[in-house]
Each structure stands twice: as structure tokens, then as C-alpha cells.
C-alpha atoms as an extended CHARMM CRD file, in Angstrom:
* protein
*
       278  EXT
         1         1  UNK       CA            -96.3220000000       -9.8780000000       69.1670000000  PROA      1               0.0000000000
         2         2  UNK       CA            -95.7140000000      -13.3750000000       67.9610000000  PROA      2               0.0000000000
         3         3  UNK       CA            -93.2080000000      -15.8660000000       69.3520000000  PROA      3               0.0000000000
         4         4  UNK       CA            -90.6000000000      -15.1330000000       66.7040000000  PROA      4               0.0000000000
         5         5  UNK       CA            -90.5430000000      -11.4650000000       67.5690000000  PROA      5               0.0000000000
         6         6  UNK       CA            -90.1320000000      -12.2270000000       71.2700000000  PROA      6               0.0000000000
         7         7  UNK       CA            -87.2890000000      -14.6390000000       70.4730000000  PROA      7               0.0000000000
         8         8  UNK       CA            -85.4800000000      -12.0240000000       68.3800000000  PROA      8               0.0000000000
         9         9  UNK       CA            -85.8150000000       -9.4490000000       71.1560000000  PROA      9               0.0000000000
        10        10  UNK       CA            -84.4160000000      -11.8430000000       73.7450000000  PROA      10              0.0000000000
        11        11  UNK       CA            -81.4930000000      -12.7770000000       71.4950000000  PROA      11              0.0000000000
        12        12  UNK       CA            -80.7770000000       -9.1120000000       70.8710000000  PROA      12              0.0000000000
        13        13  UNK       CA            -80.7010000000       -8.4120000000       74.5960000000  PROA      13              0.0000000000
        14        14  UNK       CA            -78.3700000000      -11.3610000000       75.2200000000  PROA      14              0.0000000000
        15        15  UNK       CA            -76.0120000000      -10.3390000000       72.4310000000  PROA      15              0.0000000000
        16        16  UNK       CA            -76.1060000000       -6.7290000000       73.6210000000  PROA      16              0.0000000000
        17        17  UNK       CA            -75.1810000000       -7.6740000000       77.1940000000  PROA      17              0.0000000000
        18        18  UNK       CA            -72.3870000000       -9.9250000000       75.9310000000  PROA      18              0.0000000000
        19        19  UNK       CA            -71.0870000000       -7.1300000000       73.7170000000  PROA      19              0.0000000000
        20        20  UNK       CA            -71.0360000000       -4.7490000000       76.6860000000  PROA      20              0.0000000000
        21        21  UNK       CA            -69.0290000000       -7.2150000000       78.8020000000  PROA      21              0.0000000000
        22        22  UNK       CA            -66.5660000000       -7.8760000000       75.9670000000  PROA      22              0.0000000000
        23        23  UNK       CA            -66.1180000000       -4.1630000000       75.3870000000  PROA      23              0.0000000000
        24        24  UNK       CA            -65.4790000000       -3.5240000000       79.0770000000  PROA      24              0.0000000000
        25        25  UNK       CA            -62.9440000000       -6.3730000000       79.2260000000  PROA      25              0.0000000000
        26        26  UNK       CA            -61.1390000000       -5.0790000000       76.1330000000  PROA      26              0.0000000000
        27        27  UNK       CA            -61.0360000000       -1.5400000000       77.4870000000  PROA      27              0.0000000000
        28        28  UNK       CA            -59.6860000000       -2.7390000000       80.8270000000  PROA      28              0.0000000000
        29        29  UNK       CA            -56.9430000000       -4.8130000000       79.1950000000  PROA      29              0.0000000000
        30        30  UNK       CA            -55.8190000000       -2.0110000000       76.9050000000  PROA      30              0.0000000000
        31        31  UNK       CA            -55.9280000000        0.5180000000       79.7200000000  PROA      31              0.0000000000
        32        32  UNK       CA            -53.5800000000       -1.6430000000       81.8140000000  PROA      32              0.0000000000
        33        33  UNK       CA            -51.2630000000       -2.0590000000       78.8310000000  PROA      33              0.0000000000
        34        34  UNK       CA            -51.1340000000        1.6120000000       78.0300000000  PROA      34              0.0000000000
        35        35  UNK       CA            -50.8400000000        2.8210000000       81.6010000000  PROA      35              0.0000000000
        36        36  UNK       CA            -47.2100000000        2.7000000000       82.7940000000  PROA      36              0.0000000000
        37        37  UNK       CA            -46.5180000000       -0.1710000000       85.1580000000  PROA      37              0.0000000000
        38        38  UNK       CA            -44.7180000000        0.3750000000       88.4210000000  PROA      38              0.0000000000
        39        39  UNK       CA            -41.1130000000        0.8640000000       87.3930000000  PROA      39              0.0000000000
        40        40  UNK       CA            -37.7280000000        1.4990000000       88.9830000000  PROA      40              0.0000000000
        41        41  UNK       CA            -34.5630000000        3.0310000000       87.5930000000  PROA      41              0.0000000000
        42        42  UNK       CA            -31.6430000000        0.6180000000       87.3440000000  PROA      42              0.0000000000
        43        43  UNK       CA            -28.0680000000        0.9690000000       86.1580000000  PROA      43              0.0000000000
        44        44  UNK       CA            -27.3620000000       -0.3180000000       82.6660000000  PROA      44              0.0000000000
        45        45  UNK       CA            -24.1930000000       -0.2930000000       80.5940000000  PROA      45              0.0000000000
        46        46  UNK       CA            -23.6760000000        2.6470000000       78.2570000000  PROA      46              0.0000000000
        47        47  UNK       CA            -20.8550000000        0.9350000000       76.3780000000  PROA      47              0.0000000000
        48        48  UNK       CA            -18.8840000000       -2.2920000000       76.1110000000  PROA      48              0.0000000000
        49        49  UNK       CA            -16.6910000000       -2.7720000000       79.1840000000  PROA      49              0.0000000000
        50        50  UNK       CA            -14.0510000000       -5.5450000000       79.1920000000  PROA      50              0.0000000000
        51        51  UNK       CA            -13.1400000000       -7.7520000000       82.1130000000  PROA      51              0.0000000000
        52        52  UNK       CA            -10.9240000000       -6.1360000000       84.7450000000  PROA      52              0.0000000000
        53        53  UNK       CA            -12.1140000000       -2.5680000000       84.0810000000  PROA      53              0.0000000000
        54        54  UNK       CA            -12.7880000000       -0.2600000000       87.0270000000  PROA      54              0.0000000000
        55        55  UNK       CA            -16.2410000000        1.2290000000       86.4610000000  PROA      55              0.0000000000
        56        56  UNK       CA            -16.6320000000        4.9680000000       86.0510000000  PROA      56              0.0000000000
        57        57  UNK       CA            -19.6650000000        7.1960000000       85.4910000000  PROA      57              0.0000000000
        58        58  UNK       CA            -18.9830000000        7.3120000000       81.7270000000  PROA      58              0.0000000000
        59        59  UNK       CA            -19.5580000000        3.5480000000       81.4820000000  PROA      59              0.0000000000
        60        60  UNK       CA            -23.0180000000        3.7180000000       83.0910000000  PROA      60              0.0000000000
        61        61  UNK       CA            -26.4790000000        5.0970000000       82.5430000000  PROA      61              0.0000000000
        62        62  UNK       CA            -29.7360000000        4.9950000000       84.4820000000  PROA      62              0.0000000000
        63        63  UNK       CA            -32.7120000000        3.3570000000       82.7840000000  PROA      63              0.0000000000
        64        64  UNK       CA            -36.2970000000        2.9540000000       84.0990000000  PROA      64              0.0000000000
        65        65  UNK       CA            -37.5690000000       -0.6150000000       83.8150000000  PROA      65              0.0000000000
        66        66  UNK       CA            -40.7600000000       -2.4190000000       84.9050000000  PROA      66              0.0000000000
        67        67  UNK       CA            -40.3620000000       -4.0680000000       88.2630000000  PROA      67              0.0000000000
        68        68  UNK       CA            -41.4630000000       -7.3960000000       86.8110000000  PROA      68              0.0000000000
        69        69  UNK       CA            -38.3300000000       -7.7220000000       84.6410000000  PROA      69              0.0000000000
        70        70  UNK       CA            -35.7090000000       -6.2670000000       87.0000000000  PROA      70              0.0000000000
        71        71  UNK       CA            -33.2640000000       -8.9240000000       88.3120000000  PROA      71              0.0000000000
        72        72  UNK       CA            -33.0410000000       -9.2270000000       92.0870000000  PROA      72              0.0000000000
        73        73  UNK       CA            -29.3150000000       -8.4160000000       92.0560000000  PROA      73              0.0000000000
        74        74  UNK       CA            -29.6110000000       -5.3680000000       89.7840000000  PROA      74              0.0000000000
        75        75  UNK       CA            -27.5790000000       -2.2780000000       90.7470000000  PROA      75              0.0000000000
        76        76  UNK       CA            -29.8770000000        0.7360000000       91.1710000000  PROA      76              0.0000000000
        77        77  UNK       CA            -27.5560000000        3.6610000000       91.9340000000  PROA      77              0.0000000000
        78        78  UNK       CA            -24.3560000000        5.0440000000       90.4400000000  PROA      78              0.0000000000
        79        79  UNK       CA            -22.7220000000        5.0500000000       93.8540000000  PROA      79              0.0000000000
        80        80  UNK       CA            -23.0510000000        1.2550000000       94.1360000000  PROA      80              0.0000000000
        81        81  UNK       CA            -21.3490000000        0.7160000000       90.7790000000  PROA      81              0.0000000000
        82        82  UNK       CA            -18.5810000000        3.3100000000       90.6150000000  PROA      82              0.0000000000
        83        83  UNK       CA            -15.1580000000        2.0120000000       91.5960000000  PROA      83              0.0000000000
        84        84  UNK       CA            -16.1110000000       -1.6500000000       91.2820000000  PROA      84              0.0000000000
        85        85  UNK       CA            -14.0730000000       -4.0710000000       89.1590000000  PROA      85              0.0000000000
        86        86  UNK       CA            -15.7560000000       -5.9420000000       86.3010000000  PROA      86              0.0000000000
        87        87  UNK       CA            -15.4550000000       -9.7400000000       86.5660000000  PROA      87              0.0000000000
        88        88  UNK       CA            -16.8550000000      -10.4860000000       83.0970000000  PROA      88              0.0000000000
        89        89  UNK       CA            -17.2860000000       -8.6140000000       79.8310000000  PROA      89              0.0000000000
        90        90  UNK       CA            -20.3100000000       -6.2790000000       80.0270000000  PROA      90              0.0000000000
        91        91  UNK       CA            -22.1820000000       -5.1810000000       76.9150000000  PROA      91              0.0000000000
        92        92  UNK       CA            -24.0580000000       -1.9880000000       76.0530000000  PROA      92              0.0000000000
        93        93  UNK       CA            -27.6610000000       -2.0150000000       77.3020000000  PROA      93              0.0000000000
        94        94  UNK       CA            -27.0680000000       -4.8410000000       79.7570000000  PROA      94              0.0000000000
        95        95  UNK       CA            -28.5130000000       -4.5090000000       83.2660000000  PROA      95              0.0000000000
        96        96  UNK       CA            -25.6540000000       -4.2580000000       85.7380000000  PROA      96              0.0000000000
        97        97  UNK       CA            -25.8110000000       -6.9820000000       88.3920000000  PROA      97              0.0000000000
        98        98  UNK       CA            -23.8210000000       -7.3810000000       91.5900000000  PROA      98              0.0000000000
        99        99  UNK       CA            -22.5530000000      -10.8970000000       90.7890000000  PROA      99              0.0000000000
       100       100  UNK       CA            -20.6320000000       -9.4750000000       87.8090000000  PROA      100             0.0000000000
       101       101  UNK       CA            -18.7000000000       -7.0360000000       89.9690000000  PROA      101             0.0000000000
       102       102  UNK       CA            -16.1530000000       -7.2410000000       92.7320000000  PROA      102             0.0000000000
       103       103  UNK       CA            -14.6640000000       -4.6940000000       95.0660000000  PROA      103             0.0000000000
       104       104  UNK       CA            -11.4490000000       -3.0360000000       94.0590000000  PROA      104             0.0000000000
       105       105  UNK       CA             -8.6270000000       -4.4790000000       96.1500000000  PROA      105             0.0000000000
       106       106  UNK       CA             -5.5170000000       -2.8090000000       97.4220000000  PROA      106             0.0000000000
       107       107  UNK       CA             -3.3390000000       -4.9410000000       95.1250000000  PROA      107             0.0000000000
       108       108  UNK       CA             -3.5050000000       -5.6160000000       91.4170000000  PROA      108             0.0000000000
       109       109  UNK       CA             -6.6810000000       -5.8840000000       89.4000000000  PROA      109             0.0000000000
       110       110  UNK       CA             -6.1130000000       -9.6270000000       89.1100000000  PROA      110             0.0000000000
       111       111  UNK       CA             -6.2600000000       -9.9960000000       92.9070000000  PROA      111             0.0000000000
       112       112  UNK       CA             -9.7140000000       -8.4210000000       92.8520000000  PROA      112             0.0000000000
       113       113  UNK       CA            -10.9020000000      -10.9690000000       90.2870000000  PROA      113             0.0000000000
       114       114  UNK       CA            -10.0650000000      -14.0020000000       92.4370000000  PROA      114             0.0000000000
       115       115  UNK       CA            -13.1360000000      -15.6500000000       93.9370000000  PROA      115             0.0000000000
       116       116  UNK       CA            -13.3720000000      -16.0020000000       97.7470000000  PROA      116             0.0000000000
       117       117  UNK       CA            -11.3630000000      -18.9040000000       99.1950000000  PROA      117             0.0000000000
       118       118  UNK       CA             -9.4830000000      -19.2960000000       95.9020000000  PROA      118             0.0000000000
       119       119  UNK       CA             -5.8820000000      -18.6050000000       94.8940000000  PROA      119             0.0000000000
       120       120  UNK       CA             -4.0830000000      -17.6250000000       91.6920000000  PROA      120             0.0000000000
       121       121  UNK       CA             -1.3290000000      -20.0750000000       90.7020000000  PROA      121             0.0000000000
       122       122  UNK       CA              0.8650000000      -19.5310000000       87.6510000000  PROA      122             0.0000000000
       123       123  UNK       CA              2.5690000000      -22.2670000000       85.6520000000  PROA      123             0.0000000000
       124       124  UNK       CA              5.0290000000      -21.9340000000       82.8070000000  PROA      124             0.0000000000
       125       125  UNK       CA              3.8020000000      -23.1230000000       79.4070000000  PROA      125             0.0000000000
       126       126  UNK       CA              4.9800000000      -23.3020000000       75.8300000000  PROA      126             0.0000000000
       127       127  UNK       CA              3.1840000000      -23.4470000000       72.4880000000  PROA      127             0.0000000000
       128       128  UNK       CA              2.1490000000      -27.0790000000       73.0990000000  PROA      128             0.0000000000
       129       129  UNK       CA              1.2040000000      -26.9070000000       76.7810000000  PROA      129             0.0000000000
       130       130  UNK       CA             -0.6670000000      -23.6580000000       76.1330000000  PROA      130             0.0000000000
       131       131  UNK       CA             -2.8750000000      -25.2580000000       73.4330000000  PROA      131             0.0000000000
       132       132  UNK       CA             -1.1000000000      -23.4080000000       70.6080000000  PROA      132             0.0000000000
       133       133  UNK       CA             -2.0740000000      -20.0040000000       72.0050000000  PROA      133             0.0000000000
       134       134  UNK       CA             -5.8410000000      -20.5540000000       71.9220000000  PROA      134             0.0000000000
       135       135  UNK       CA             -6.2020000000      -20.0860000000       75.6910000000  PROA      135             0.0000000000
       136       136  UNK       CA             -7.9690000000      -16.9210000000       76.8480000000  PROA      136             0.0000000000
       137       137  UNK       CA             -8.8230000000      -15.5480000000       80.2960000000  PROA      137             0.0000000000
       138       138  UNK       CA            -12.1320000000      -17.0150000000       81.3880000000  PROA      138             0.0000000000
       139       139  UNK       CA            -11.6130000000      -20.3280000000       79.5590000000  PROA      139             0.0000000000
       140       140  UNK       CA            -11.7110000000      -23.5690000000       81.5170000000  PROA      140             0.0000000000
       141       141  UNK       CA             -9.1760000000      -26.3650000000       81.2030000000  PROA      141             0.0000000000
       142       142  UNK       CA             -8.2720000000      -29.8090000000       82.4970000000  PROA      142             0.0000000000
       143       143  UNK       CA             -4.7030000000      -30.3640000000       83.7080000000  PROA      143             0.0000000000
       144       144  UNK       CA             -2.9350000000      -33.5730000000       82.6850000000  PROA      144             0.0000000000
       145       145  UNK       CA              0.2630000000      -34.8800000000       84.2570000000  PROA      145             0.0000000000
       146       146  UNK       CA              2.7400000000      -36.9680000000       82.2410000000  PROA      146             0.0000000000
       147       147  UNK       CA              5.3130000000      -38.8730000000       84.2970000000  PROA      147             0.0000000000
       148       148  UNK       CA              7.2760000000      -42.1060000000       84.4970000000  PROA      148             0.0000000000
       149       149  UNK       CA              6.1530000000      -45.0080000000       86.6480000000  PROA      149             0.0000000000
       150       150  UNK       CA              8.4250000000      -48.0290000000       86.8610000000  PROA      150             0.0000000000
       151       151  UNK       CA             10.1510000000      -46.9060000000       83.6870000000  PROA      151             0.0000000000
       152       152  UNK       CA              6.9110000000      -46.5210000000       81.7030000000  PROA      152             0.0000000000
       153       153  UNK       CA              5.1280000000      -43.3130000000       80.7160000000  PROA      153             0.0000000000
       154       154  UNK       CA              1.7620000000      -42.6900000000       82.3500000000  PROA      154             0.0000000000
       155       155  UNK       CA             -0.7720000000      -39.8460000000       82.1810000000  PROA      155             0.0000000000
       156       156  UNK       CA             -3.1590000000      -38.7290000000       84.9460000000  PROA      156             0.0000000000
       157       157  UNK       CA             -5.8390000000      -36.0520000000       85.0000000000  PROA      157             0.0000000000
       158       158  UNK       CA             -4.9920000000      -34.1880000000       88.1990000000  PROA      158             0.0000000000
       159       159  UNK       CA             -7.3410000000      -31.1600000000       87.8960000000  PROA      159             0.0000000000
       160       160  UNK       CA            -10.5640000000      -30.6570000000       85.9540000000  PROA      160             0.0000000000
       161       161  UNK       CA            -12.6630000000      -27.6880000000       84.8650000000  PROA      161             0.0000000000
       162       162  UNK       CA            -10.4160000000      -25.0250000000       86.3890000000  PROA      162             0.0000000000
       163       163  UNK       CA            -10.7000000000      -21.3960000000       85.3490000000  PROA      163             0.0000000000
       164       164  UNK       CA             -7.9390000000      -19.4150000000       83.6420000000  PROA      164             0.0000000000
       165       165  UNK       CA             -7.5400000000      -16.0440000000       85.3100000000  PROA      165             0.0000000000
       166       166  UNK       CA             -4.8160000000      -14.6450000000       83.0850000000  PROA      166             0.0000000000
       167       167  UNK       CA             -2.3470000000      -15.4600000000       80.3300000000  PROA      167             0.0000000000
       168       168  UNK       CA              1.0400000000      -13.8250000000       80.6710000000  PROA      168             0.0000000000
       169       169  UNK       CA              0.1880000000      -10.3890000000       82.1270000000  PROA      169             0.0000000000
       170       170  UNK       CA             -3.2610000000      -10.1520000000       80.5030000000  PROA      170             0.0000000000
       171       171  UNK       CA             -6.4500000000      -10.8030000000       82.4720000000  PROA      171             0.0000000000
       172       172  UNK       CA             -8.7250000000       -9.4890000000       79.6960000000  PROA      172             0.0000000000
       173       173  UNK       CA            -10.0910000000      -11.5570000000       76.8250000000  PROA      173             0.0000000000
       174       174  UNK       CA            -10.7860000000       -8.6630000000       74.4620000000  PROA      174             0.0000000000
       175       175  UNK       CA             -8.6850000000      -10.3780000000       71.7760000000  PROA      175             0.0000000000
       176       176  UNK       CA            -10.1020000000      -13.5190000000       70.2230000000  PROA      176             0.0000000000
       177       177  UNK       CA             -7.1270000000      -14.7010000000       68.2160000000  PROA      177             0.0000000000
       178       178  UNK       CA             -4.3590000000      -17.2000000000       69.0070000000  PROA      178             0.0000000000
       179       179  UNK       CA             -1.3580000000      -15.7990000000       70.8280000000  PROA      179             0.0000000000
       180       180  UNK       CA              1.5950000000      -17.7790000000       72.1130000000  PROA      180             0.0000000000
       181       181  UNK       CA              2.1620000000      -17.2420000000       75.8140000000  PROA      181             0.0000000000
       182       182  UNK       CA              4.7810000000      -18.2110000000       78.3510000000  PROA      182             0.0000000000
       183       183  UNK       CA              2.6790000000      -18.4060000000       81.5140000000  PROA      183             0.0000000000
       184       184  UNK       CA             -0.8960000000      -19.2560000000       82.4650000000  PROA      184             0.0000000000
       185       185  UNK       CA             -2.5150000000      -18.2910000000       85.7760000000  PROA      185             0.0000000000
       186       186  UNK       CA             -5.1750000000      -20.6720000000       87.1170000000  PROA      186             0.0000000000
       187       187  UNK       CA             -7.7970000000      -20.1020000000       89.8180000000  PROA      187             0.0000000000
       188       188  UNK       CA             -7.4570000000      -22.9140000000       92.3750000000  PROA      188             0.0000000000
       189       189  UNK       CA             -8.2180000000      -23.6120000000       95.9850000000  PROA      189             0.0000000000
       190       190  UNK       CA             -5.3410000000      -24.5240000000       98.2940000000  PROA      190             0.0000000000
       191       191  UNK       CA             -5.8160000000      -28.2730000000       97.9060000000  PROA      191             0.0000000000
       192       192  UNK       CA             -5.8050000000      -27.9850000000       94.1140000000  PROA      192             0.0000000000
       193       193  UNK       CA             -2.7170000000      -25.7700000000       94.2540000000  PROA      193             0.0000000000
       194       194  UNK       CA             -0.9030000000      -28.4220000000       96.2920000000  PROA      194             0.0000000000
       195       195  UNK       CA             -1.8900000000      -31.1460000000       93.8170000000  PROA      195             0.0000000000
       196       196  UNK       CA             -0.6720000000      -28.9970000000       90.9200000000  PROA      196             0.0000000000
       197       197  UNK       CA              2.7170000000      -28.4080000000       92.5220000000  PROA      197             0.0000000000
       198       198  UNK       CA              3.2020000000      -32.1090000000       93.2740000000  PROA      198             0.0000000000
       199       199  UNK       CA              2.2310000000      -33.0290000000       89.7130000000  PROA      199             0.0000000000
       200       200  UNK       CA              4.6190000000      -30.4260000000       88.3460000000  PROA      200             0.0000000000
       201       201  UNK       CA              7.4310000000      -31.8800000000       90.4360000000  PROA      201             0.0000000000
       202       202  UNK       CA              6.9450000000      -35.4480000000       89.2950000000  PROA      202             0.0000000000
       203       203  UNK       CA              6.5690000000      -34.8260000000       85.5620000000  PROA      203             0.0000000000
       204       204  UNK       CA              5.3770000000      -32.4790000000       82.8430000000  PROA      204             0.0000000000
       205       205  UNK       CA              1.9830000000      -30.7350000000       82.6300000000  PROA      205             0.0000000000
       206       206  UNK       CA             -0.4130000000      -30.3930000000       79.7070000000  PROA      206             0.0000000000
       207       207  UNK       CA             -3.5170000000      -28.2010000000       79.5380000000  PROA      207             0.0000000000
       208       208  UNK       CA             -6.6470000000      -29.4500000000       77.7670000000  PROA      208             0.0000000000
       209       209  UNK       CA             -9.0850000000      -26.7250000000       76.6810000000  PROA      209             0.0000000000
       210       210  UNK       CA            -12.7780000000      -27.3120000000       77.4810000000  PROA      210             0.0000000000
       211       211  UNK       CA            -15.8980000000      -26.2530000000       75.6390000000  PROA      211             0.0000000000
       212       212  UNK       CA            -17.4910000000      -23.4720000000       77.7570000000  PROA      212             0.0000000000
       213       213  UNK       CA            -20.7600000000      -25.4410000000       77.8830000000  PROA      213             0.0000000000
       214       214  UNK       CA            -19.0720000000      -28.6800000000       78.9340000000  PROA      214             0.0000000000
       215       215  UNK       CA            -19.4780000000      -29.3580000000       82.6540000000  PROA      215             0.0000000000
       216       216  UNK       CA            -18.7530000000      -33.0940000000       82.4920000000  PROA      216             0.0000000000
       217       217  UNK       CA            -17.1160000000      -34.4010000000       85.6430000000  PROA      217             0.0000000000
       218       218  UNK       CA            -13.7850000000      -36.1680000000       85.2250000000  PROA      218             0.0000000000
       219       219  UNK       CA            -12.3450000000      -38.8100000000       87.5200000000  PROA      219             0.0000000000
       220       220  UNK       CA             -9.1610000000      -37.4060000000       88.9790000000  PROA      220             0.0000000000
       221       221  UNK       CA             -6.0300000000      -39.2810000000       89.9620000000  PROA      221             0.0000000000
       222       222  UNK       CA             -5.2530000000      -39.2480000000       93.6690000000  PROA      222             0.0000000000
       223       223  UNK       CA             -1.8000000000      -37.9190000000       94.3760000000  PROA      223             0.0000000000
       224       224  UNK       CA             -0.1590000000      -36.5640000000       97.4880000000  PROA      224             0.0000000000
       225       225  UNK       CA              3.2240000000      -35.4180000000       98.6910000000  PROA      225             0.0000000000
       226       226  UNK       CA              3.8390000000      -38.9790000000       99.9330000000  PROA      226             0.0000000000
       227       227  UNK       CA              3.2580000000      -40.5320000000       96.5190000000  PROA      227             0.0000000000
       228       228  UNK       CA              5.6630000000      -43.4220000000       95.9900000000  PROA      228             0.0000000000
       229       229  UNK       CA              5.3610000000      -43.1340000000       92.2250000000  PROA      229             0.0000000000
       230       230  UNK       CA              7.2700000000      -39.9160000000       91.8960000000  PROA      230             0.0000000000
       231       231  UNK       CA              9.7540000000      -39.9800000000       89.0640000000  PROA      231             0.0000000000
       232       232  UNK       CA             12.8540000000      -39.9090000000       91.2440000000  PROA      232             0.0000000000
       233       233  UNK       CA             15.5960000000      -42.4660000000       90.6550000000  PROA      233             0.0000000000
       234       234  UNK       CA             17.0010000000      -43.6470000000       93.9580000000  PROA      234             0.0000000000
       235       235  UNK       CA             20.6980000000      -44.4950000000       93.7800000000  PROA      235             0.0000000000
       236       236  UNK       CA             22.6960000000      -46.2160000000       96.4360000000  PROA      236             0.0000000000
       237       237  UNK       CA             25.3140000000      -43.9360000000       97.8150000000  PROA      237             0.0000000000
       238       238  UNK       CA             28.4380000000      -45.1780000000       99.5440000000  PROA      238             0.0000000000
       239       239  UNK       CA             30.6480000000      -43.0860000000      101.7270000000  PROA      239             0.0000000000
       240       240  UNK       CA             33.6410000000      -41.9660000000       99.7820000000  PROA      240             0.0000000000
       241       241  UNK       CA             36.9100000000      -42.8330000000      101.4380000000  PROA      241             0.0000000000
       242       242  UNK       CA             39.3650000000      -40.0100000000      101.1890000000  PROA      242             0.0000000000
       243       243  UNK       CA             42.2490000000      -40.9520000000       98.9460000000  PROA      243             0.0000000000
       244       244  UNK       CA             45.5500000000      -40.9840000000      100.7310000000  PROA      244             0.0000000000
       245       245  UNK       CA             47.4840000000      -37.8620000000      100.0840000000  PROA      245             0.0000000000
       246       246  UNK       CA             51.1910000000      -38.2050000000      100.0300000000  PROA      246             0.0000000000
       247       247  UNK       CA             52.7900000000      -36.0760000000      102.6460000000  PROA      247             0.0000000000
       248       248  UNK       CA             55.2160000000      -33.5850000000      101.2140000000  PROA      248             0.0000000000
       249       249  UNK       CA             58.6960000000      -34.8940000000      101.4550000000  PROA      249             0.0000000000
       250       250  UNK       CA             60.7390000000      -33.2060000000      104.0880000000  PROA      250             0.0000000000
       251       251  UNK       CA             64.2650000000      -32.1600000000      103.2190000000  PROA      251             0.0000000000
       252       252  UNK       CA             66.9010000000      -34.4340000000      104.7690000000  PROA      252             0.0000000000
       253       253  UNK       CA             70.2390000000      -32.9470000000      105.6600000000  PROA      253             0.0000000000
       254       254  UNK       CA             73.2380000000      -35.3040000000      105.4110000000  PROA      254             0.0000000000
       255       255  UNK       CA             76.6260000000      -34.1720000000      106.6070000000  PROA      255             0.0000000000
       256       256  UNK       CA             79.5880000000      -36.1640000000      105.2930000000  PROA      256             0.0000000000
       257       257  UNK       CA             82.5510000000      -36.9710000000      107.4290000000  PROA      257             0.0000000000
       258       258  UNK       CA             85.0130000000      -36.3200000000      104.6340000000  PROA      258             0.0000000000
       259       259  UNK       CA             84.4310000000      -32.6220000000      104.4450000000  PROA      259             0.0000000000
       260       260  UNK       CA             82.8060000000      -30.2770000000      106.8620000000  PROA      260             0.0000000000
       261       261  UNK       CA             82.6040000000      -27.5680000000      104.2030000000  PROA      261             0.0000000000
       262       262  UNK       CA             79.8580000000      -29.3380000000      102.2390000000  PROA      262             0.0000000000
       263       263  UNK       CA             76.2920000000      -30.1550000000      103.1800000000  PROA      263             0.0000000000
       264       264  UNK       CA             74.2350000000      -32.5380000000      101.0770000000  PROA      264             0.0000000000
       265       265  UNK       CA             70.5550000000      -31.6120000000      101.0450000000  PROA      265             0.0000000000
       266       266  UNK       CA             68.2800000000      -34.4180000000       99.9230000000  PROA      266             0.0000000000
       267       267  UNK       CA             64.8500000000      -33.2460000000       98.7260000000  PROA      267             0.0000000000
       268       268  UNK       CA             62.8070000000      -36.0800000000       97.3250000000  PROA      268             0.0000000000
       269       269  UNK       CA             64.9160000000      -37.7740000000       94.6870000000  PROA      269             0.0000000000
       270       270  UNK       CA             67.1950000000      -34.7900000000       94.1600000000  PROA      270             0.0000000000
       271       271  UNK       CA             70.3870000000      -34.0870000000       95.9850000000  PROA      271             0.0000000000
       272       272  UNK       CA             71.7200000000      -30.5760000000       96.3770000000  PROA      272             0.0000000000
       273       273  UNK       CA             75.1750000000      -29.6910000000       97.5800000000  PROA      273             0.0000000000
       274       274  UNK       CA             75.5840000000      -26.6040000000       99.6940000000  PROA      274             0.0000000000
       275       275  UNK       CA             79.0090000000      -25.2350000000      100.4530000000  PROA      275             0.0000000000
       276       276  UNK       CA             79.6110000000      -23.9760000000      103.9580000000  PROA      276             0.0000000000
       277       277  UNK       CA             82.3270000000      -21.4790000000      104.6820000000  PROA      277             0.0000000000
       278       278  UNK       CA             84.5190000000      -22.3670000000      107.6610000000  PROA      278             0.0000000000
């Protein structure tokens, strides 16, 4: 056997061993891909469910999913989901998560949608204040306050990036078209609610609609219930002296000496003669 033959044999053995290792690696990879991974059944949405809906069995379905893609807050049983109130629109096929649900309260559905430590405060609006009807539940707005200071108009931003809970009596945003409303309910904490009421008392309010992706911080005006700039005109009041009221004239009786059969009754500027029988 010459050197070339030995070289070819060695190369064949090397390529053969390499081919065996590559084949084993390929088989192992494809076996893992074809074999079902460890999975768990989770609750997914069977249909579109709008905000504020109380979940029922017809809205839900159970779907097995690989553990690697299941969110940590995923709901895994029907019992956990039924009777809960939806905080945001849920879409068909979406994995149901606990942060999108809230417990059903004893009051209205809106009360169940309020975040912990927050309050719902309603203000009256018109077509201008309400951004021409383009406001929808779930939108975020800035609140501007227009008032007079030393006889001149001034505007302050008193609240920023606050959430709209409801417009009129609707807490659902299933309609995406302008609608004029008379009232807007905002989600505020107690301090923000106090600021809003003070601002409302000193001037008019205007809502400014935000882009949902805009989280820019806005410098807010500092106001309090002791604000000296409130639009209240102080007028000097003087005690009013009661005007003298003329006492009613009392009738004066005048008896003449000439005749005892007549009595002259003077009442104011009029004189009346009364005859007296002897």
C-alpha cells in the first residue's frame, strides 16, 4: 500500500466519523423539536371582550402552551377568571393575565375599574372642553386652568397625564368615533382631586388630549386652597344704616268748646268731623 492509499483511507475515516457526529447532532435537534415540550393549559380569550365586561365561561377557552412562552401572571383555570371585571379590551386568542382583571365590586362596574388608592372625579364639559368629542375611556389628558390674575388672563397646567375612566355614563371605548359629551370622569388620587376642585373654583378648565405613547412629564403649577391669586373680587362692605321709617301718624282728637255735639278727628293732614248725639 503506498502513501497515497493510506492518506485516502485516513481521510475517509475522518470524514466518516465527522458525518456520524453531524448525523447524531441533527437527529437530536429534530427529536427535541418534534417531541412536545413541557406545556401547561392556560386561559385564553374565545372572543373580543370590551372593557368593563364581567367574564363568563362563554368568553374563555383553555389552551395548552409551552411553559417557555407562558406569562408569569397568566390565568390557568376558569374559576380564577369567571366573575372578574375586564380593565382593558381583550382580543380573541389573547392569553388572559391577572393585571388586566379586577374583582367585581359591590357597587357599579366603574367602581371596580378604579385603581387602588385612586378616586373617580367627574367634571362638566362642553364640545370645546371635551376636545370636540374625541375623548374616549382609557385616553390620557392634561388639565389646563384658565383664570384671571390681577385683571389679566393666565393659564396653568394643574394636572398631567391623567386617565379618563368614563365619558358621560360610558366606561367602554368600543366606539371609535367623535361623540359630544357633557361630563368626563377622571382617575385621580386625593391630592389631585383637591387641586382639580380648587382650579375649577378659580376659573375654567380645558382638557388637552395626549398621544397614548407620550409619557412626557409636564411642569405643574402649584396651587392650594390658600392661593391668593384666586379670581375673587374683594369689595369693601360698609354697614348699612337702617333708613328712618316714619312712625304712623296717630289720630288726634280735638274737642271744640263751641259745640259738644261735634268731635274733630285729625288723621295726618285730613280732618274728619264726627257728630256725637247728646
